Coordinates of C-alpha atoms and ligand atoms in Angstrom, one line a residue:
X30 CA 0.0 0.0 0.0
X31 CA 1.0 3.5 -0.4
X32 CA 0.3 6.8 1.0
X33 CA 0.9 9.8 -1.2
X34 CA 1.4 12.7 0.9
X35 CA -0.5 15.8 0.1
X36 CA 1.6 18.3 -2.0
X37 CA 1.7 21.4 0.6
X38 CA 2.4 19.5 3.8
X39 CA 4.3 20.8 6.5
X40 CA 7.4 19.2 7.2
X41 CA 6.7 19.1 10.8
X42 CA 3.5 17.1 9.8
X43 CA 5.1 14.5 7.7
X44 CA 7.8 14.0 10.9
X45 CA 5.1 13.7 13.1
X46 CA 3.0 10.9 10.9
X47 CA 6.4 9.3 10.5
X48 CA 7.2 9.4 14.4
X49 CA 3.6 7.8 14.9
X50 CA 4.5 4.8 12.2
X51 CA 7.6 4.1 14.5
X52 CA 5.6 4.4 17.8
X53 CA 2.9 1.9 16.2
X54 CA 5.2 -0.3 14.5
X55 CA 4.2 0.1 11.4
X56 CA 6.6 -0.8 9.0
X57 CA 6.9 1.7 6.0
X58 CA 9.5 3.3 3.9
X59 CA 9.7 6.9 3.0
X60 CA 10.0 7.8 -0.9
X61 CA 10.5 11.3 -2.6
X62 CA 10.5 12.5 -6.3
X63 CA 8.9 15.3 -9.0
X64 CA 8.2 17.2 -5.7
X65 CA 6.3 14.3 -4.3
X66 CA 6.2 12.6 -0.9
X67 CA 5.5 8.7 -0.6
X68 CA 4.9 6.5 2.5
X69 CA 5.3 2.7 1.3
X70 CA 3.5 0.3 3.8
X71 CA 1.8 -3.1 4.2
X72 CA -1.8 -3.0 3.1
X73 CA -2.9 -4.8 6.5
X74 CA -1.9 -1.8 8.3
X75 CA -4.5 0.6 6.7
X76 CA -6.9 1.0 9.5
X77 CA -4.1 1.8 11.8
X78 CA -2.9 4.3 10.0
X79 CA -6.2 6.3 9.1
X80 CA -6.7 6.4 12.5
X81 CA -3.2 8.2 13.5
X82 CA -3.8 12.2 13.9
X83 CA -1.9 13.0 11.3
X84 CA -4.1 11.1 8.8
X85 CA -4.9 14.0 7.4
X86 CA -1.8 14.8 5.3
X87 CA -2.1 11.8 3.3
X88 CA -3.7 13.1 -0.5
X89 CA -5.1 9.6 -1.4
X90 CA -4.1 5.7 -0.3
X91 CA -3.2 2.9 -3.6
X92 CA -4.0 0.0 -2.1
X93 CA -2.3 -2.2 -4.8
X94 CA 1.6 -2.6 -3.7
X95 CA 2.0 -4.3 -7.6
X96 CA 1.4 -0.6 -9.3
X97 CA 3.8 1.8 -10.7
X98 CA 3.4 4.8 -8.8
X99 CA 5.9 7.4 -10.1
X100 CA 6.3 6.6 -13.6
X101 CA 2.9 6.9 -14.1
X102 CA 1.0 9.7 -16.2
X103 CA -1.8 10.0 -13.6
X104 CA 0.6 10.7 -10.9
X105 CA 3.0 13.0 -13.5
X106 CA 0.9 14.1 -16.2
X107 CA 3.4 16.6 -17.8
X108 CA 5.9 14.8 -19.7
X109 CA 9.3 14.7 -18.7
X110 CA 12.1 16.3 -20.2
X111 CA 15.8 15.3 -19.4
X112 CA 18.5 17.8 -19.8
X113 CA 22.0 16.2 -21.1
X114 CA 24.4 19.2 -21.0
X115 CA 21.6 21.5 -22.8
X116 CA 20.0 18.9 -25.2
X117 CA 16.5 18.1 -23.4
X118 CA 15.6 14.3 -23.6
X119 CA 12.0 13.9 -24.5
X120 CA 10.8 17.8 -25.5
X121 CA 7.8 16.9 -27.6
X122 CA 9.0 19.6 -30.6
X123 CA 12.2 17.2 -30.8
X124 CA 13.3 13.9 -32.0
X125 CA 16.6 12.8 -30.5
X126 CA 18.9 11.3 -32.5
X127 CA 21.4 8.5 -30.6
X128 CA 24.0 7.5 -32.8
X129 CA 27.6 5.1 -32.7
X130 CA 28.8 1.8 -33.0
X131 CA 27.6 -1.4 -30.8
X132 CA 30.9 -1.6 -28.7
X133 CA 34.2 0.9 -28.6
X134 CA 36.3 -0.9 -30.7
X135 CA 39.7 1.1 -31.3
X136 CA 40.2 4.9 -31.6
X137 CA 40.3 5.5 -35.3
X138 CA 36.8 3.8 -35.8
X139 CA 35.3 6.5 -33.3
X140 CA 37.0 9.2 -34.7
X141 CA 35.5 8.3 -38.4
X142 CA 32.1 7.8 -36.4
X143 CA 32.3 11.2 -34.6
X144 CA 33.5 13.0 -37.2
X145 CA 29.9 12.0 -39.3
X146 CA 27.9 12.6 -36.3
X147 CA 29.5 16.2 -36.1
X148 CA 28.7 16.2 -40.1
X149 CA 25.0 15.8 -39.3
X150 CA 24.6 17.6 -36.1
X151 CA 23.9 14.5 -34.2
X152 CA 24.3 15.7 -30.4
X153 CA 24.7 11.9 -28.5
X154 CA 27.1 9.0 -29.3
X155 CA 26.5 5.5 -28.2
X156 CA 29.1 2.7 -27.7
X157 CA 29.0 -0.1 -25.3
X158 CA 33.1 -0.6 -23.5
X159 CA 31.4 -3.5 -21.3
X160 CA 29.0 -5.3 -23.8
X161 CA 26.9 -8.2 -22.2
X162 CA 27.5 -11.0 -24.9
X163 CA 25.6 -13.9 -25.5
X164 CA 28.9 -16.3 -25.6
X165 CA 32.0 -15.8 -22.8
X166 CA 34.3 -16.3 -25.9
X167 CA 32.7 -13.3 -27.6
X168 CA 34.0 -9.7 -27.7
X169 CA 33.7 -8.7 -24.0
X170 CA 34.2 -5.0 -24.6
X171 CA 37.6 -2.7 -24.3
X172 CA 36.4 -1.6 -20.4
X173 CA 38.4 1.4 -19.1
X174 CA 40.5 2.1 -22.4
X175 CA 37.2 2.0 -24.2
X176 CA 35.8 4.2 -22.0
X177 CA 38.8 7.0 -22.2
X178 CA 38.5 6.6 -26.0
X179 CA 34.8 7.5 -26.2
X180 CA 34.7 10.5 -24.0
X181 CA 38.0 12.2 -25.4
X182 CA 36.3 12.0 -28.6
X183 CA 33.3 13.0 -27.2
X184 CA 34.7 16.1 -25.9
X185 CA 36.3 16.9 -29.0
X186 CA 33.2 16.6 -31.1
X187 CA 30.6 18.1 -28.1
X188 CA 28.9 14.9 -28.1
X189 CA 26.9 13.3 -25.3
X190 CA 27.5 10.0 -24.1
X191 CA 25.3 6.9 -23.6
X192 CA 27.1 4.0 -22.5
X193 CA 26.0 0.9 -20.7
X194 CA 26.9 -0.7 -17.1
X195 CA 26.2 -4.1 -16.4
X196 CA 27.3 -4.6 -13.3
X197 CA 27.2 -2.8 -9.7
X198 CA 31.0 -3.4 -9.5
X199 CA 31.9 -0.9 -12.3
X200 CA 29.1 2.1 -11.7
X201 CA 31.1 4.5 -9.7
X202 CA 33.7 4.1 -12.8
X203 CA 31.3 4.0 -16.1
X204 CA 30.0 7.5 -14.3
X205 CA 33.0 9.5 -15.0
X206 CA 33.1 8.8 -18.2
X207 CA 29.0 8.7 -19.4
X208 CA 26.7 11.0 -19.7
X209 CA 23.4 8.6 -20.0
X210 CA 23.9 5.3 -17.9
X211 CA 22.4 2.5 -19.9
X212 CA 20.9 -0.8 -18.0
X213 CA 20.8 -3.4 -21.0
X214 CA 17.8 -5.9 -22.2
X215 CA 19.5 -8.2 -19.8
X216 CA 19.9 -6.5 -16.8
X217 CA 16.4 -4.8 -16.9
X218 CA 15.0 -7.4 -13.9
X219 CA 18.0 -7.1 -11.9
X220 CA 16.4 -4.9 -9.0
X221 CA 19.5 -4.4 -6.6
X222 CA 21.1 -3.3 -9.4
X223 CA 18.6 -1.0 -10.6
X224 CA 18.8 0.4 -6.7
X225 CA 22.4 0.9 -7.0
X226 CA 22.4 2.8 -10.1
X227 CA 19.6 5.3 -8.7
X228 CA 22.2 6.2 -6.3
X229 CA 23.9 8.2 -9.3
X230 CA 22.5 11.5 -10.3
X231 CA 23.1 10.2 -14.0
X232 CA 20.3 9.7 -16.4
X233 CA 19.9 6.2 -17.1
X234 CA 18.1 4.9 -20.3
X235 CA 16.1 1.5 -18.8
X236 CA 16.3 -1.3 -22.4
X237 CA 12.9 -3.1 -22.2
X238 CA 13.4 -7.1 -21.0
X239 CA 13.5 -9.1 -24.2
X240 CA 11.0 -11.0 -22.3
X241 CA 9.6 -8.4 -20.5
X242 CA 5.8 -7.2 -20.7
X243 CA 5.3 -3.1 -20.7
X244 CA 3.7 -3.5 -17.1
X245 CA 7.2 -5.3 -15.7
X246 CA 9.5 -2.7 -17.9
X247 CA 7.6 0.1 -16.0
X248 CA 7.8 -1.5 -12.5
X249 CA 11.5 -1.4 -13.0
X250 CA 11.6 2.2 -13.8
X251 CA 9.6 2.4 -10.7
X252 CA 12.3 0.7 -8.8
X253 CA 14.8 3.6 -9.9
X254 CA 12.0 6.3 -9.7
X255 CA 11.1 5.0 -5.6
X256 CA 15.2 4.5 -4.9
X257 CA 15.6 8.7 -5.4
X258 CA 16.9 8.8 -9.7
X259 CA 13.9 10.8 -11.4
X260 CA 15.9 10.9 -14.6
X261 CA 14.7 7.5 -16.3
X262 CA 14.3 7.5 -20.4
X263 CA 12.6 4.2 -21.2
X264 CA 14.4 2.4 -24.7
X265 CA 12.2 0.0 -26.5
X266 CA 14.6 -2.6 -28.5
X267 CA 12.2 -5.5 -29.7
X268 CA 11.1 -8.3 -28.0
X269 CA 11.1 -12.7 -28.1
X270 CA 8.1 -13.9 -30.3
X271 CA 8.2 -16.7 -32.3
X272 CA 9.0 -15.2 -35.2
X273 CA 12.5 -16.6 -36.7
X274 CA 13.8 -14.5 -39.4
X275 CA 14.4 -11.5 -37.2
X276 CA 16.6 -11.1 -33.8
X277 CA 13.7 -9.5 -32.2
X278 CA 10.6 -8.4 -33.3
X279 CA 10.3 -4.4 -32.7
X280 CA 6.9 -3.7 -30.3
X281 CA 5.9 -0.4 -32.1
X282 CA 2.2 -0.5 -30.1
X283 CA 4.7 -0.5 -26.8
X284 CA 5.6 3.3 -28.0
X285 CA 2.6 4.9 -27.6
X286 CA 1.2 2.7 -24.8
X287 CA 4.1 3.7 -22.8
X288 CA 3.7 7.1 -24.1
X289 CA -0.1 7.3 -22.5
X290 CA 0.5 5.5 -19.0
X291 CA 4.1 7.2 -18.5
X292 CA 5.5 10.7 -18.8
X293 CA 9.1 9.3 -19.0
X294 CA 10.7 9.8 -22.7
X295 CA 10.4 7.0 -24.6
X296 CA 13.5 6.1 -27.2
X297 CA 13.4 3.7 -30.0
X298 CA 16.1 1.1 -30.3
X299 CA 15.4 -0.2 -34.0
X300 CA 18.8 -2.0 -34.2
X301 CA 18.5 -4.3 -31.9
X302 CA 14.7 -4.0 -32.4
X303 CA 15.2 -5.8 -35.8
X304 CA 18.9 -7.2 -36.0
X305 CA 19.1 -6.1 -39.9
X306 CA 20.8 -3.0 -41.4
X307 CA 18.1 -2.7 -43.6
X308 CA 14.9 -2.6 -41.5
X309 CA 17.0 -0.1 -39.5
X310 CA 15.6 3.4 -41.0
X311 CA 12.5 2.1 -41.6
X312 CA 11.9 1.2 -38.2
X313 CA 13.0 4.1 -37.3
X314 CA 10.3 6.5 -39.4
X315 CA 8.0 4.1 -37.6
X316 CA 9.0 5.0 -33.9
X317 CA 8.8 8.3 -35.0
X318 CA 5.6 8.3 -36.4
X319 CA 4.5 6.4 -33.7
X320 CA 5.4 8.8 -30.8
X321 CA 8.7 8.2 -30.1
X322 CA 10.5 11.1 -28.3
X323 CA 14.2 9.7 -29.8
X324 CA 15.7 7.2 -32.0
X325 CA 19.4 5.2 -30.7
X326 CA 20.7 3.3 -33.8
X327 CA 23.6 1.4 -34.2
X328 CA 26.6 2.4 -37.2
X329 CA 30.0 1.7 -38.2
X330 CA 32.6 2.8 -40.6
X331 CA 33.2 -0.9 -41.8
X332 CA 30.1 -3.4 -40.5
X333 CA 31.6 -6.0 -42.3
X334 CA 34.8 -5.9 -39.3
X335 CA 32.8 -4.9 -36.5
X336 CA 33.8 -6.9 -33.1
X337 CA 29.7 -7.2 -32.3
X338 CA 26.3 -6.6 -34.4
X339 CA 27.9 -5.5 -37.3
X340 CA 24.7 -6.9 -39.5
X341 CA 22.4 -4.6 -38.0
X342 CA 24.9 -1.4 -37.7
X343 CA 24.3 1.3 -40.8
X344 CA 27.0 2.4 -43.0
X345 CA 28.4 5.9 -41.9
X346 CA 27.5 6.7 -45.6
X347 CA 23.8 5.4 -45.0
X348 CA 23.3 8.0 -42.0
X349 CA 22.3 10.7 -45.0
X350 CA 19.5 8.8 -45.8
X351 CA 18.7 7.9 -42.0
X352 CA 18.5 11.6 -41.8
X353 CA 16.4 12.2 -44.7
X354 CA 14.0 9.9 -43.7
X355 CA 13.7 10.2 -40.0
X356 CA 13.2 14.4 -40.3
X357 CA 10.3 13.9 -42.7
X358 CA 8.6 11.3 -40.7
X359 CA 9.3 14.0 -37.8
X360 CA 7.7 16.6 -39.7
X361 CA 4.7 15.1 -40.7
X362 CA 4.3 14.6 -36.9
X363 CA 5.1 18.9 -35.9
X364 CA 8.5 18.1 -34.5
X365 CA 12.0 18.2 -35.4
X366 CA 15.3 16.5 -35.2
X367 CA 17.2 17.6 -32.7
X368 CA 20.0 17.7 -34.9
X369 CA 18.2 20.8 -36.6
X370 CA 19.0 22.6 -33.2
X371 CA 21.4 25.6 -33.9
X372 CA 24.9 24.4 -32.2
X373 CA 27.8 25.6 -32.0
X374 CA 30.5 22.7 -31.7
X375 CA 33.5 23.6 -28.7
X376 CA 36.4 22.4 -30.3
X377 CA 39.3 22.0 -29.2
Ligands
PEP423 C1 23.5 -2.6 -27.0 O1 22.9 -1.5 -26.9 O2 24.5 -2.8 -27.7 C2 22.9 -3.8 -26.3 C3 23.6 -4.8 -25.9 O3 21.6 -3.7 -26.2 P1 20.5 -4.7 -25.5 O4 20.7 -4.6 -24.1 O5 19.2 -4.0 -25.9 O6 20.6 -6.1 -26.1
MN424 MN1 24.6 -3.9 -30.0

């Protein structure tokens, strides 16, 4: 059960409603975010606590403990917009545009990569340096050197940074290098990690479960919402169905479903969401179309070397056409890339 605290309480109030919790021993946890005060407690403890004296602060009681709370449009019906040094995440006149290769491979392949983004305006790079791989004898990633790599060319080209963490162990060092935190497909369910990572002030872009239903993808924004990180971006990349011929099969209902029960930002993944170069773009218009607030797609200057997913990364050369396509499907929808934003690149 949970008790959400009316908006202008007095602090005194909510000390003295927690003071009687503690004197009743009634177990409960205190949560804050957007402004919001939350009392989480067990549902056979309702009487009891409508009958303490300070009752009266608490707005309204959800009696079902399975319910997202935070990440939900009722509670937050303003949509959320995340700022990553000055681009906003989810502004509803934009489309952001996530571009880079699956993992950090060597210098001179991020160099060629930036120096297209910077061609095109594109404001964030991807690139995994610790990449969660299906096989142990797979490319496991460059770890720290990858990570120096990608944010001194980041810096050179003013580009934001979304890299992922997959485990607790290596948060505290992913952080000074990333400007988005991203919790991968795999590690979507993985709750104390979630916890952990809402101790950062990062935002953190939450991958759908491959296996995940919308309702379960939302309870685990909820766990980094509840644990004090307001800054979640949710990142649809396909689900498991039975289909065969493609890695995933890309949930384009999910995007404006998500859209109407959540005001968090809601990015398309259509690389992973499909597995093959050219659904990529496609896909991509159809996020767009769809509602998507951002689209994070995968490229490389040689697919055909790439140490993971080079089948479904774009040609550097294709990103003209990526372009093309995803700022007319913007239009026809009243927004814009944001790669249409008037920058001015800090180079060194
Ligand atoms: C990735 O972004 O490269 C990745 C591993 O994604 P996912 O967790 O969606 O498989
Ligand atoms: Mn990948």
């Amino acid at each position: 059960m949970i008790l959400i605290i009316k908006q202008e309480f007095d602090q005194l109030e909510v000390d003295n409603l927690i003071n009687e919790l503690v004197e009743y021993s009634i177990p409960h946890n205190l949560v804050h975010a957007y402004g919001k005060t939350l009392i989480h407690s067990e549902a056979s403890y309702k009487d009891k606590i409508l009958a303490l004296n300070q009752s009266s602060i608490i707005e309204r009681l959800v009696p079902s403990g399975s319910e997202y709370i935070f990440a939900s449009r009722a509670f937050k019906p303003e949509q959320t917009i995340i700022d990553v040094k000055g681009i906003g995440i989810g502004d509803p006149n934009y489309v952001n545009i996530i571009a880079g290769p699956c993992s950090v491979e060597n210098e001179n392949q991020l160099l060629l990569t930036a120096n297209e983004l910077r061609r095109h305006n594109i404001k964030f790079i991807r690139g995994g340096a610790h990449k969660p791989r299906t096989s142990p004898y797979s490319f496991q990633g460059l770890g720290t050197k990858g990570l120096q790599i990608i944010r001194e060319i980041a810096d050179d080209n003013d580009l934001r940074i979304i890299t992922e963490v997959i485990d607790t162990t290596l948060i505290d060092e992913v952080c000074k290098y990333a400007d988005v935190l991203q919790v991968g497909s795999r590690n979507m369910q993985n709750y104390y990690f979630l916890k952990e990572l809402a101790k950062t002030d990062k935002p953190i872009l939450l991958k759908r479960g491959m296996y995940s239903k919308v309702e379960e993808w939302l309870l685990a924004a909820e766990y980094i919402l509840s644990s004090g990180n307001a800054k979640v971006i949710l990142c649809e990349r396909g689900i498991r169905t039975f289909d065969n011929l493609l890695r995933n099969t890309m949930d384009i209902a999910a995007i404006p479903l998500v859209k109407s029960l959540s005001h968090l930002p809601v990015i398309a993944d259509p690389s992973h969401g499909t597995g093959m170069r050219n659904l990529v773009t496609p896909l991509a218009g159809a996020s767009i179309a769809a509602g998507a607030d951002g689209v994070m797609i995968e490229v490389h200057p040689n697919p055909e070397l790439a140490l993971s997913d080079g089948e479904q990364s774009l040609y550097l050369e294709q990103l003209d056409s990526f372009i093309q396509h995803t700022s007319a499907i913007a239009a026809a929808v009243n927004k814009k890339l944001d790669t249409s934003i008037n920058y001015k690149y800090n180079l060194k």
